[in-house]
XYZ file of N, CA and C in Angstrom:
846
model
N 0.829 -1.213 0.000
C 0.000 0.000 0.000
C 0.859 1.258 0.000
N 2.008 1.189 0.696
C 2.904 2.343 0.713
C 3.423 2.646 -0.685
N 3.678 1.581 -1.466
C 4.163 1.774 -2.829
C 3.093 2.440 -3.687
N 1.822 2.074 -3.462
C 0.718 2.671 -4.213
C 0.603 4.152 -3.901
N 0.721 4.502 -2.589
C 0.634 5.907 -2.191
C 1.795 6.713 -2.772
N 2.992 6.117 -2.770
C 4.133 6.802 -3.363
C 3.919 7.022 -4.860
N 3.285 6.037 -5.501
C 2.982 6.180 -6.924
C 1.999 7.307 -7.185
N 0.997 7.455 -6.287
C 0.029 8.549 -6.422
C 0.707 9.909 -6.277
N 1.591 10.010 -5.308
C 2.295 11.280 -5.091
C 3.181 11.626 -6.287
N 3.858 10.618 -6.821
C 4.715 10.846 -7.983
C 3.885 11.270 -9.194
N 2.723 10.619 -9.371
C 1.855 10.969 -10.496
C 1.329 12.393 -10.361
N 0.981 12.798 -9.135
C 0.496 14.166 -8.914
C 1.569 15.183 -9.281
N 2.814 14.904 -8.907
C 3.917 15.807 -9.251
C 4.142 15.859 -10.759
N 4.062 14.700 -11.407
C 4.230 14.652 -12.861
C 3.115 15.410 -13.571
N 1.893 15.312 -13.033
C 0.759 16.027 -13.628
C 0.952 17.537 -13.537
N 1.356 18.010 -12.360
C 1.615 19.444 -12.186
C 2.745 19.910 -13.101
N 3.785 19.092 -13.218
C 4.909 19.444 -14.094
C 4.464 19.512 -15.550
N 3.595 18.566 -15.955
C 3.087 18.549 -17.324
C 2.250 19.788 -17.615
N 1.368 20.154 -16.669
C 0.536 21.346 -16.850
C 1.397 22.600 -16.969
N 2.382 22.716 -16.101
C 3.241 23.909 -16.107
C 4.084 23.974 -17.377
N 4.751 22.866 -17.697
C 5.661 22.857 -18.845
C 4.918 23.040 -20.166
N 3.731 22.435 -20.283
C 2.969 22.552 -21.526
C 2.523 23.987 -21.765
N 2.039 24.654 -20.717
C 1.611 26.039 -20.875
C 2.802 26.952 -21.152
N 3.912 26.708 -20.469
C 5.118 27.488 -20.729
C 5.605 27.251 -22.158
N 5.522 25.987 -22.601
C 5.954 25.663 -23.957
C 5.108 26.341 -25.016
N 3.787 26.378 -24.802
C 2.893 27.046 -25.753
C 3.214 28.535 -25.847
N 3.430 29.180 -24.704
C 3.749 30.613 -24.694
C 5.099 30.883 -25.368
N 6.080 30.004 -25.120
C 7.390 30.168 -25.757
C 7.291 29.974 -27.267
N 6.504 28.986 -27.685
C 6.286 28.742 -29.113
C 5.667 29.976 -29.766
N 4.667 30.553 -29.117
C 4.000 31.736 -29.652
C 4.967 32.910 -29.779
N 5.889 33.034 -28.829
C 6.813 34.171 -28.819
C 7.906 34.034 -29.871
N 8.486 32.831 -29.997
C 9.663 32.665 -30.847
C 9.341 32.158 -32.253
N 8.196 31.530 -32.441
C 7.802 31.055 -33.769
C 6.319 31.383 -34.006
N 5.985 32.675 -34.073
C 4.572 33.077 -34.160
C 3.860 32.585 -35.414
N 4.593 32.469 -36.528
C 3.954 32.063 -37.779
C 3.436 30.629 -37.699
N 4.304 29.693 -37.277
C 3.873 28.296 -37.160
C 2.837 28.139 -36.057
N 2.977 28.900 -34.969
C 1.997 28.848 -33.884
C 0.626 29.271 -34.388
N 0.592 30.348 -35.183
C -0.674 30.841 -35.715
C -1.319 29.815 -36.633
N -0.511 29.170 -37.476
C -1.049 28.189 -38.422
C -1.603 26.965 -37.700
N -0.841 26.441 -36.737
C -1.293 25.259 -35.996
C -2.523 25.589 -35.157
N -2.546 26.785 -34.565
C -3.708 27.198 -33.772
C -4.946 27.308 -34.643
N -4.785 27.836 -35.859
C -5.924 27.947 -36.775
C -6.468 26.565 -37.129
N -5.565 25.616 -37.393
C -6.002 24.241 -37.670
C -6.733 23.670 -36.458
N -6.183 23.940 -35.265
C -6.837 23.477 -34.043
C -8.209 24.081 -33.851
N -8.367 25.354 -34.205
C -9.678 26.007 -34.090
C -10.705 25.359 -35.003
N -10.267 24.935 -36.173
C -11.192 24.300 -37.114
C -11.521 22.857 -36.725
N -10.645 22.214 -35.945
C -10.820 20.784 -35.659
C -11.298 20.512 -34.237
N -10.609 21.076 -33.228
C -10.859 20.686 -31.834
C -12.292 20.976 -31.376
N -12.793 22.231 -31.433
C -14.163 22.482 -30.953
C -15.239 21.696 -31.705
N -15.181 21.587 -33.066
C -16.194 20.760 -33.737
C -16.162 19.297 -33.315
N -14.958 18.738 -33.099
C -14.862 17.347 -32.641
C -15.512 17.196 -31.270
N -15.263 18.173 -30.388
C -15.914 18.160 -29.073
C -17.428 18.251 -29.242
N -17.885 19.070 -30.209
C -19.319 19.185 -30.480
C -19.926 17.871 -30.940
N -19.187 17.127 -31.776
C -19.669 15.818 -32.238
C -19.735 14.838 -31.070
N -18.704 14.841 -30.226
C -18.684 13.941 -29.064
C -19.858 14.232 -28.134
N -20.153 15.525 -27.936
C -21.258 15.925 -27.057
C -22.615 15.893 -27.766
N -22.615 15.510 -29.055
C -23.835 15.414 -29.869
C -24.568 16.756 -29.976
N -23.782 17.827 -30.063
C -24.345 19.164 -30.274
C -24.357 19.417 -31.782
N -25.331 18.819 -32.471
C -25.343 18.848 -33.930
C -25.682 20.227 -34.484
N -26.395 21.031 -33.738
C -26.684 22.399 -34.190
C -25.386 23.175 -34.361
N -24.506 23.042 -33.384
C -23.207 23.715 -33.452
C -22.378 23.176 -34.610
N -22.405 21.862 -34.811
C -21.636 21.247 -35.895
C -22.138 21.740 -37.248
N -23.467 21.845 -37.414
C -24.042 22.326 -38.676
C -23.612 23.764 -38.948
N -23.630 24.605 -37.917
C -23.193 25.998 -38.079
C -21.724 26.039 -38.494
N -20.906 25.168 -37.904
C -19.487 25.097 -38.275
C -19.319 24.719 -39.745
N -20.124 23.761 -40.206
C -20.048 23.326 -41.607
C -20.435 24.470 -42.540
N -21.517 25.177 -42.229
C -21.954 26.301 -43.065
C -20.895 27.404 -43.094
N -20.321 27.694 -41.939
C -19.267 28.709 -41.872
C -18.046 28.257 -42.676
N -17.748 26.959 -42.616
C -16.621 26.423 -43.373
C -16.832 26.541 -44.871
N -18.058 26.290 -45.336
C -18.363 26.413 -46.770
C -18.172 27.853 -47.236
N -18.703 28.806 -46.457
C -18.556 30.224 -46.809
C -17.082 30.628 -46.821
N -16.318 30.153 -45.843
C -14.888 30.483 -45.779
C -14.130 29.869 -46.951
N -14.543 28.677 -47.380
C -13.884 28.029 -48.517
C -14.108 28.819 -49.796
N -15.309 29.366 -49.957
C -15.595 30.195 -51.136
C -14.696 31.430 -51.148
N -14.557 32.077 -49.982
C -13.671 33.234 -49.872
C -12.222 32.822 -50.137
N -11.845 31.634 -49.652
C -10.484 31.129 -49.870
C -10.198 30.956 -51.359
N -11.148 30.389 -52.091
C -10.967 30.201 -53.531
C -10.767 31.537 -54.232
N -11.527 32.538 -53.819
C -11.384 33.865 -54.420
C -10.003 34.462 -54.141
N -9.507 34.258 -52.919
C -8.216 34.848 -52.546
C -7.042 34.176 -53.250
N -7.264 32.968 -53.824
C -6.192 32.243 -54.500
C -6.204 32.428 -56.013
N -7.128 33.220 -56.522
C -7.211 33.435 -57.966
C -5.990 34.202 -58.470
N -5.516 33.820 -59.645
C -4.411 34.520 -60.292
C -4.803 34.821 -61.738
N -4.790 36.081 -62.142
C -4.466 37.265 -61.330
C -5.582 37.574 -60.334
N -5.205 38.213 -59.244
C -6.165 38.544 -58.196
C -7.076 39.666 -58.666
N -8.378 39.463 -58.520
C -9.323 40.504 -58.913
C -9.286 41.653 -57.902
N -9.335 42.903 -58.356
C -9.267 44.053 -57.438
C -10.381 44.077 -56.400
N -11.541 43.480 -56.732
C -12.656 43.516 -55.783
C -12.556 42.426 -54.707
N -11.612 41.491 -54.851
C -11.494 40.406 -53.881
C -11.153 40.893 -52.473
N -10.183 41.809 -52.296
C -9.923 42.306 -50.931
C -11.143 42.954 -50.296
N -11.909 43.695 -51.105
C -13.124 44.312 -50.563
C -14.087 43.238 -50.067
N -14.236 42.154 -50.860
C -15.111 41.048 -50.459
C -14.606 40.397 -49.176
N -13.293 40.164 -49.122
C -12.694 39.511 -47.954
C -12.888 40.337 -46.696
N -12.586 41.627 -46.754
C -12.661 42.474 -45.564
C -14.101 42.825 -45.201
N -14.986 42.849 -46.202
C -16.405 43.048 -45.903
C -16.953 41.849 -45.138
N -16.574 40.645 -45.590
C -16.964 39.415 -44.887
C -16.452 39.439 -43.452
N -15.192 39.812 -43.289
C -14.610 39.893 -41.953
C -15.374 40.882 -41.081
N -15.657 42.079 -41.626
C -16.314 43.129 -40.840
C -17.704 42.696 -40.387
N -18.455 42.049 -41.286
C -19.819 41.623 -40.951
C -19.792 40.574 -39.841
N -19.004 39.511 -40.035
C -18.935 38.442 -39.038
C -18.350 38.962 -37.730
N -17.373 39.856 -37.828
C -16.733 40.411 -36.633
C -17.754 41.142 -35.766
N -18.583 41.962 -36.396
C -19.576 42.733 -35.630
C -20.698 41.832 -35.118
N -21.121 40.852 -35.941
C -22.170 39.925 -35.507
C -21.706 39.135 -34.281
N -20.483 38.615 -34.332
C -19.975 37.834 -33.200
C -19.751 38.717 -31.974
N -19.389 39.976 -32.209
C -19.205 40.900 -31.081
C -20.520 41.080 -30.327
N -21.593 41.333 -31.075
C -22.885 41.539 -30.426
C -23.426 40.239 -29.825
N -23.136 39.099 -30.466
C -23.550 37.817 -29.893
C -22.854 37.571 -28.559
N -21.544 37.823 -28.519
C -20.802 37.631 -27.281
C -21.274 38.557 -26.179
N -21.493 39.839 -26.529
C -21.949 40.814 -25.531
C -23.358 40.479 -25.048
N -24.230 40.070 -25.986
C -25.605 39.713 -25.625
C -25.622 38.480 -24.725
N -24.837 37.465 -25.087
C -24.779 36.255 -24.274
C -24.251 36.518 -22.882
N -23.235 37.366 -22.795
C -22.672 37.711 -21.488
C -23.696 38.458 -20.641
N -24.460 39.366 -21.275
C -25.497 40.106 -20.550
C -26.598 39.191 -20.042
N -27.022 38.233 -20.887
C -28.054 37.272 -20.474
C -27.549 36.409 -19.323
N -26.279 36.007 -19.400
C -25.694 35.190 -18.333
C -25.688 35.954 -17.007
N -25.300 37.224 -17.030
C -25.304 38.031 -15.808
C -26.714 38.196 -15.264
N -27.685 38.380 -16.165
C -29.079 38.504 -15.743
C -29.548 37.227 -15.065
N -29.177 36.069 -15.635
C -29.589 34.795 -15.062
C -29.014 34.540 -13.684
N -27.867 35.131 -13.385
C -27.253 34.937 -12.070
C -28.056 35.598 -10.954
N -28.856 36.610 -11.305
C -29.647 37.314 -10.297
C -31.081 36.784 -10.207
N -31.389 35.758 -11.007
C -32.721 35.152 -10.975
C -32.587 33.740 -10.423
N -33.332 33.435 -9.408
C -33.224 32.132 -8.744
C -33.743 31.011 -9.641
N -33.032 29.882 -9.636
C -33.445 28.660 -10.342
C -33.720 28.911 -11.822
N -32.845 29.641 -12.478
C -33.010 29.909 -13.906
C -31.778 29.403 -14.664
N -31.563 28.093 -14.585
C -30.400 27.509 -15.254
C -30.510 27.605 -16.775
N -31.750 27.595 -17.304
C -31.926 27.687 -18.757
C -31.448 29.038 -19.282
N -31.699 30.099 -18.511
C -31.227 31.427 -18.916
C -29.703 31.457 -18.919
N -29.093 30.849 -17.900
C -27.633 30.785 -17.835
C -27.066 30.006 -19.020
N -27.689 28.873 -19.342
C -27.234 28.064 -20.470
C -27.379 28.827 -21.779
N -28.511 29.523 -21.940
C -28.752 30.302 -23.155
C -27.684 31.385 -23.310
N -27.376 32.072 -22.214
C -26.351 33.111 -22.251
C -24.980 32.561 -22.584
N -24.639 31.411 -21.994
C -23.341 30.797 -22.264
C -23.228 30.343 -23.715
N -24.323 29.789 -24.257
C -24.318 29.373 -25.657
C -24.027 30.557 -26.570
N -24.751 31.654 -26.359
C -24.573 32.841 -27.195
C -23.155 33.388 -27.061
N -22.663 33.467 -25.825
C -21.315 33.995 -25.598
C -20.267 33.102 -26.258
N -20.449 31.777 -26.159
C -19.496 30.853 -26.772
C -19.497 30.990 -28.285
N -20.693 31.022 -28.893
C -20.773 31.178 -30.344
C -20.085 32.466 -30.789
N -20.344 33.552 -30.063
C -19.733 34.824 -30.421
C -18.218 34.778 -30.339
N -17.694 34.214 -29.245
C -16.242 34.171 -29.053
C -15.586 33.211 -30.040
N -16.154 32.006 -30.187
C -15.528 31.006 -31.053
C -15.495 31.459 -32.506
N -16.654 31.843 -33.044
C -16.683 32.241 -34.451
C -15.982 33.577 -34.666
N -15.908 34.408 -33.627
C -15.123 35.634 -33.729
C -13.645 35.328 -33.905
N -13.124 34.400 -33.089
C -11.716 34.003 -33.203
C -11.460 33.305 -34.531
N -12.340 32.373 -34.890
C -12.166 31.618 -36.128
C -12.195 32.548 -37.336
N -13.117 33.507 -37.337
C -13.222 34.467 -38.430
C -11.964 35.326 -38.521
N -11.505 35.833 -37.384
C -10.329 36.711 -37.364
C -9.084 35.982 -37.860
N -8.846 34.774 -37.349
C -7.637 34.045 -37.726
C -7.692 33.561 -39.171
N -8.884 33.147 -39.624
C -9.025 32.680 -41.003
C -8.792 33.813 -41.987
N -9.420 34.959 -41.745
C -9.248 36.102 -42.641
C -7.815 36.620 -42.573
N -7.198 36.540 -41.404
C -5.794 36.932 -41.265
C -4.918 36.097 -42.192
N -5.129 34.787 -42.174
C -4.356 33.891 -43.031
C -4.658 34.142 -44.505
N -5.933 34.323 -44.836
C -6.315 34.545 -46.231
C -5.778 35.867 -46.757
N -5.776 36.897 -45.913
C -5.269 38.197 -46.362
C -3.776 38.118 -46.664
N -3.043 37.334 -45.863
C -1.613 37.155 -46.122
C -1.393 36.414 -47.438
N -2.165 35.354 -47.657
C -2.051 34.596 -48.904
C -2.426 35.457 -50.104
N -3.478 36.254 -49.930
C -3.944 37.126 -51.000
C -2.869 38.146 -51.370
N -2.230 38.734 -50.358
C -1.175 39.714 -50.607
C 0.031 39.064 -51.292
N 0.358 37.825 -50.908
C 1.463 37.118 -51.550
C 1.145 36.820 -53.008
N -0.114 36.475 -53.289
C -0.517 36.187 -54.664
C -0.425 37.410 -55.557
N -0.631 38.598 -54.964
C -0.542 39.825 -55.755
C 0.889 40.064 -56.235
N 1.892 39.500 -55.524
C 3.277 39.564 -55.971
C 4.080 40.732 -55.455
N 3.422 41.664 -54.751
C 4.134 42.851 -54.267
C 4.638 42.684 -52.834
N 4.219 41.619 -52.174
C 4.595 41.388 -50.785
C 5.171 39.985 -50.661
N 6.285 39.862 -49.964
C 6.911 38.572 -49.716
C 7.212 38.431 -48.230
N 7.108 37.210 -47.707
C 7.477 36.975 -46.311
C 8.971 37.199 -46.113
N 9.755 36.743 -47.089
C 11.200 36.917 -47.037
C 11.699 37.230 -48.443
N 12.783 37.967 -48.512
C 13.378 38.257 -49.804
C 12.736 39.433 -50.512
N 13.028 39.524 -51.813
C 12.581 40.655 -52.624
C 11.258 40.307 -53.297
N 10.276 41.235 -53.318
C 9.012 40.986 -54.007
C 9.237 40.682 -55.482
N 8.347 39.878 -56.061
C 8.496 39.481 -57.460
C 8.091 40.588 -58.421
N 7.425 41.637 -57.927
C 7.002 42.753 -58.770
C 7.461 44.068 -58.162
N 7.778 45.020 -59.036
C 8.082 46.374 -58.578
C 6.785 47.140 -58.388
N 6.696 47.873 -57.296
C 5.465 48.581 -56.956
C 5.468 49.973 -57.565
N 4.480 50.246 -58.417
C 4.304 51.588 -58.965
C 3.642 52.486 -57.930
N 3.728 53.776 -58.130
C 3.241 54.738 -57.137
C 1.730 54.705 -56.963
N 0.996 54.253 -57.983
C -0.465 54.258 -57.900
C -1.050 52.850 -57.786
N -0.267 51.910 -57.244
C -0.721 50.520 -57.109
C -0.758 50.148 -55.631
N -1.856 49.501 -55.212
C -1.997 48.995 -53.848
C -1.314 47.631 -53.776
N -0.303 47.497 -52.918
C 0.460 46.246 -52.872
C -0.312 45.105 -52.222
N -1.412 45.398 -51.532
C -2.196 44.340 -50.887
C -3.015 43.571 -51.909
N -3.690 44.308 -52.806
C -4.553 43.641 -53.789
C -3.993 43.690 -55.203
N -3.020 44.578 -55.455
C -2.453 44.700 -56.792
C -3.256 45.589 -57.710
N -4.346 46.172 -57.200
C -5.182 47.051 -58.017
C -4.675 48.485 -57.987
N -5.085 49.253 -58.978
C -4.668 50.653 -59.047
C -5.538 51.515 -58.136
N -4.926 52.542 -57.572
C -5.670 53.505 -56.751
C -6.063 54.676 -57.645
N -7.341 54.755 -57.953
C -7.828 55.800 -58.854
C -8.383 56.965 -58.049
N -8.543 58.106 -58.709
C -8.891 59.336 -58.009
C -10.261 59.290 -57.356
N -11.223 58.628 -57.999
C -12.582 58.627 -57.457
C -12.794 57.544 -56.399
N -11.730 56.867 -55.983
C -11.827 55.826 -54.960
C -10.994 56.235 -53.751
N -11.530 55.991 -52.549
C -10.841 56.419 -51.331
C -9.551 55.625 -51.143
N -8.463 56.353 -50.951
C -7.162 55.719 -50.749
C -6.480 56.357 -49.543
N -5.416 55.721 -49.078
C -4.709 56.211 -47.892
C -3.211 56.097 -48.133
N -2.502 57.195 -47.885
C -1.058 57.229 -48.076
C -0.366 57.141 -46.724
N 0.481 56.131 -46.556
C 1.212 55.952 -45.308
C 2.399 56.909 -45.233
N 2.989 56.997 -44.054
C 4.126 57.899 -43.852
C 5.309 57.542 -44.744
N 5.418 56.260 -45.103
C 6.529 55.829 -45.947
C 6.340 56.213 -47.405
N 5.134 56.691 -47.768
C 4.867 57.133 -49.126
C 4.060 56.162 -49.962
N 3.865 54.935 -49.506
C 3.102 53.957 -50.275
C 1.601 54.182 -50.097
N 0.871 54.016 -51.185
C -0.564 54.300 -51.208
C -1.345 52.986 -51.270
N -2.464 52.941 -50.526
C -3.313 51.751 -50.484
C -4.774 52.155 -50.585
N -5.584 51.223 -51.080
C -7.026 51.422 -50.947
C -7.348 51.482 -49.456
N -8.241 52.369 -49.084
C -8.529 52.543 -47.663
C -9.063 51.262 -47.039
N -9.944 50.540 -47.762
C -10.508 49.321 -47.179
C -9.456 48.221 -47.080
N -8.445 48.235 -47.970
C -7.378 47.232 -47.903
C -6.503 47.446 -46.671
N -5.993 48.661 -46.500
C -5.073 48.917 -45.389
C -5.809 48.921 -44.055
N -7.068 49.354 -44.056
C -7.841 49.338 -42.814
C -8.071 47.897 -42.356
N -8.466 47.036 -43.288
C -8.661 45.629 -42.952
C -7.362 44.965 -42.520
N -6.270 45.300 -43.209
C -4.954 44.735 -42.889
C -4.558 45.049 -41.448
N -4.835 46.264 -40.997
C -4.438 46.698 -39.654
C -5.387 46.161 -38.589
N -6.692 46.287 -38.816
C -7.670 45.922 -37.791
C -7.682 44.420 -37.538
N -7.435 43.616 -38.566
C -7.444 42.167 -38.379
C -6.386 41.737 -37.373
N -5.314 42.528 -37.262
C -4.310 42.177 -36.258
C -2.885 42.288 -36.737
N -2.685 42.867 -37.915
C -1.326 43.051 -38.396
C -0.616 44.116 -37.571
N 0.688 44.105 -37.626
C 1.450 45.154 -36.962
C 1.287 46.460 -37.730
N 1.523 47.555 -37.048
C 1.376 48.877 -37.669
C 2.590 49.169 -38.542
N 2.766 48.347 -39.575
C 3.872 48.531 -40.511
C 3.335 48.514 -41.928
N 4.080 49.123 -42.833
C 3.701 49.101 -44.244
C 3.827 47.671 -44.758
N 2.795 47.117 -45.393
C 2.871 45.740 -45.888
C 3.993 45.530 -46.904
N 4.349 46.591 -47.644
C 5.346 46.446 -48.715
C 6.777 46.597 -48.205
N 7.061 47.708 -47.503
C 8.444 47.984 -47.084
C 8.708 47.626 -45.623
N 7.668 47.222 -44.897
C 7.768 46.815 -43.489
C 8.185 47.953 -42.558
N 8.140 49.193 -43.033
C 8.497 50.335 -42.188
C 7.353 50.649 -41.232
N 7.679 50.929 -39.979
C 6.657 51.250 -38.986
C 6.035 52.602 -39.330
N 4.707 52.657 -39.328
C 4.004 53.869 -39.730
C 2.946 54.225 -38.691
N 2.508 55.459 -38.726
C 1.464 55.944 -37.831
C 0.106 55.654 -38.460
N -0.769 54.954 -37.714
C -2.065 54.549 -38.278
C -3.243 55.036 -37.438
N -3.038 56.090 -36.636
C -4.120 56.573 -35.779
C -5.314 57.059 -36.589
N -5.043 57.639 -37.767
C -6.138 58.150 -38.593
C -7.062 57.029 -39.058
N -6.523 55.813 -39.145
C -7.325 54.676 -39.591
C -8.091 54.025 -38.452
N -7.691 54.292 -37.216
C -8.303 53.600 -36.076
C -8.939 54.544 -35.069
N -9.085 55.829 -35.424
C -9.661 56.763 -34.458
C -11.182 56.729 -34.443
N -11.774 56.039 -35.411
C -13.221 55.872 -35.418
C -13.637 54.980 -34.247
N -14.682 55.355 -33.488
C -15.097 54.529 -32.332
C -15.373 53.081 -32.691
N -15.969 52.851 -33.885
C -16.260 51.478 -34.295
C -14.960 50.701 -34.499
N -13.955 51.356 -35.104
C -12.681 50.682 -35.324
C -11.967 50.398 -34.013
N -12.051 51.333 -33.057
C -11.451 51.107 -31.744
C -12.122 49.929 -31.047
N -13.447 49.830 -31.211
C -14.176 48.712 -30.621
C -13.728 47.397 -31.256
N -13.525 47.411 -32.588
C -13.070 46.209 -33.280
C -11.704 45.762 -32.770
N -10.796 46.727 -32.576
C -9.453 46.397 -32.097
C -9.507 45.861 -30.672
N -10.324 46.481 -29.826
C -10.470 46.014 -28.449
C -11.039 44.598 -28.421
N -12.050 44.343 -29.249
C -12.652 43.016 -29.316
C -11.638 41.996 -29.828
N -10.787 42.405 -30.785
C -9.751 41.507 -31.295
C -8.787 41.105 -30.191
N -8.450 42.039 -29.311
C -7.555 41.724 -28.192
C -8.207 40.731 -27.228
N -9.522 40.875 -27.016
C -10.246 39.929 -26.157
C -10.234 38.535 -26.778
N -10.432 38.464 -28.100
C -10.428 37.179 -28.793
C -9.064 36.505 -28.690
N -7.990 37.293 -28.746
C -6.647 36.727 -28.617
C -6.480 36.008 -27.281
N -7.104 36.542 -26.238
C -7.011 35.920 -24.914
C -7.746 34.582 -24.887
N -8.938 34.527 -25.480
C -9.751 33.309 -25.422
C -9.260 32.235 -26.391
N -8.425 32.599 -27.354
C -7.929 31.619 -28.317
C -7.213 30.470 -27.603
N -6.406 30.804 -26.625
C -5.663 29.782 -25.873
C -6.614 28.832 -25.158
N -7.692 29.381 -24.576
C -8.634 28.557 -23.822
C -9.406 27.607 -24.725
N -9.635 27.996 -25.982
C -10.443 27.184 -26.889
C -9.651 26.063 -27.553
N -8.356 26.259 -27.751
C -7.567 25.272 -28.486
C -6.615 24.513 -27.573
N -5.717 25.231 -26.918
C -4.632 24.560 -26.208
C -5.046 24.015 -24.852
N -5.911 24.725 -24.148
C -6.330 24.232 -22.834
C -7.054 22.884 -22.933
N -8.024 22.707 -23.871
C -8.659 21.385 -23.995
C -7.665 20.281 -24.341
N -6.679 20.581 -25.206
C -5.692 19.566 -25.569
C -4.832 19.174 -24.372
N -4.423 20.174 -23.590
C -3.611 19.889 -22.398
C -4.403 19.055 -21.398
N -5.667 19.429 -21.181
C -6.515 18.684 -20.245
C -6.735 17.255 -20.733
N -6.904 17.081 -22.058
C -7.100 15.745 -22.626
C -5.876 14.866 -22.394
N -4.689 15.425 -22.611
C -3.455 14.660 -22.387
C -3.335 14.254 -20.920
N -3.628 15.190 -20.013
C -3.580 14.890 -18.579
C -4.597 13.808 -18.226
N -5.778 13.882 -18.832
C -6.819 12.884 -18.563
C -6.387 11.501 -19.042
N -5.725 11.438 -20.196
C -5.237 10.157 -20.713
C -4.209 9.551 -19.753
N -3.266 10.377 -19.303
C -2.273 9.900 -18.332
C -2.946 9.445 -17.041
N -3.990 10.167 -16.621
C -4.691 9.814 -15.388
C -5.375 8.458 -15.518
N -6.009 8.215 -16.667
C -6.691 6.931 -16.879
C -5.688 5.778 -16.912
N -4.547 6.020 -17.586
C -3.517 4.977 -17.646
C -2.989 4.669 -16.249
N -2.759 5.732 -15.467
C -2.258 5.548 -14.096
C -3.279 4.809 -13.234
N -4.558 5.172 -13.361
C -5.609 4.519 -12.571
C -5.714 3.038 -12.919
N -5.591 2.737 -14.219
C -5.670 1.343 -14.656
C -4.490 0.543 -14.110
N -3.299 1.116 -14.193
C -2.111 0.425 -13.670
C -2.194 0.255 -12.158
N -2.761 1.278 -11.480
C -2.903 1.211 -10.025
C -3.855 0.084 -9.637
N -4.941 -0.078 -10.393
C -5.907 -1.149 -10.108
C -5.260 -2.515 -10.274
N -4.415 -2.633 -11.309
C -3.723 -3.906 -11.536
C -2.768 -4.209 -10.381
N -2.048 -3.161 -9.918
C -1.102 -3.353 -8.805
C -1.826 -3.750 -7.525
N -2.961 -3.108 -7.242
C -3.719 -3.433 -6.036
C -4.246 -4.862 -6.092
N -4.704 -5.275 -7.280
C -5.200 -6.649 -7.441
C -4.078 -7.655 -7.205
N -2.894 -7.314 -7.710
C -1.737 -8.201 -7.532
C -1.363 -8.326 -6.061
N -1.393 -7.177 -5.335
C -1.051 -7.181 -3.908
C -2.050 -8.015 -3.115
N -3.343 -7.876 -3.438
C -4.388 -8.637 -2.730
C -4.220 -10.133 -2.960
N -3.922 -10.521 -4.205
C -3.745 -11.942 -4.520
C -2.543 -12.526 -3.786
N -1.508 -11.672 -3.618
C -0.331 -12.154 -2.886
C -0.655 -12.345 -1.410
């Protein structure tokens, strides 16, 4: 029996070490290799929550995920067209803006309903309804933001004026938007950055609000973008994006870490039962 107790204590220490090291590892991965972290997290967002929904037999949620996936695939096909159509960035960022605001209000509404239910006795259905709405808002908000972020990067690479590394495959003319490759004409709203490069306003606004750094997409020079984000709606979008960044970890990595710990716990419990049976037989 003493050996069994020692085994329990050792397992508890190993579990705590696993929880600590895994979370530290995820944060280190995000800091030193953000590109691969973002890609793997996006894949996890598309796979982990829907799989949990299937296990819990929440088919309504699974159906919504499928419909959202179909719409995102259509946008993905458009972003991969060569040559890239000038209206594609507008379509991409319009889609992002609509879903972003819808999920924002869903999350806020669900949170408000949840708080209301806490002050009403024996109203678990109200609490559940609020949590459902808040979850849908947060999950699809994160999924929308990360998906459009990835698509916008791919779209910009397809235009040929932006490269992750090295020299762009095309020289940028003074009246060309490097994000979409379209020309900036006089009757269309455009924005000139401090570095001198000109962009369609909806292209550069979407590029910044989605979560890009405040740098020129073409020359990577840090620029001032307050004029693009001083609108109250844009400030709200940026604030909501920061909130989504926090919940991303809870939706993808926390369930995976808990699942791994649960697997180790089941294996340990099974081995412990075998050891106890052996001791009793002896």
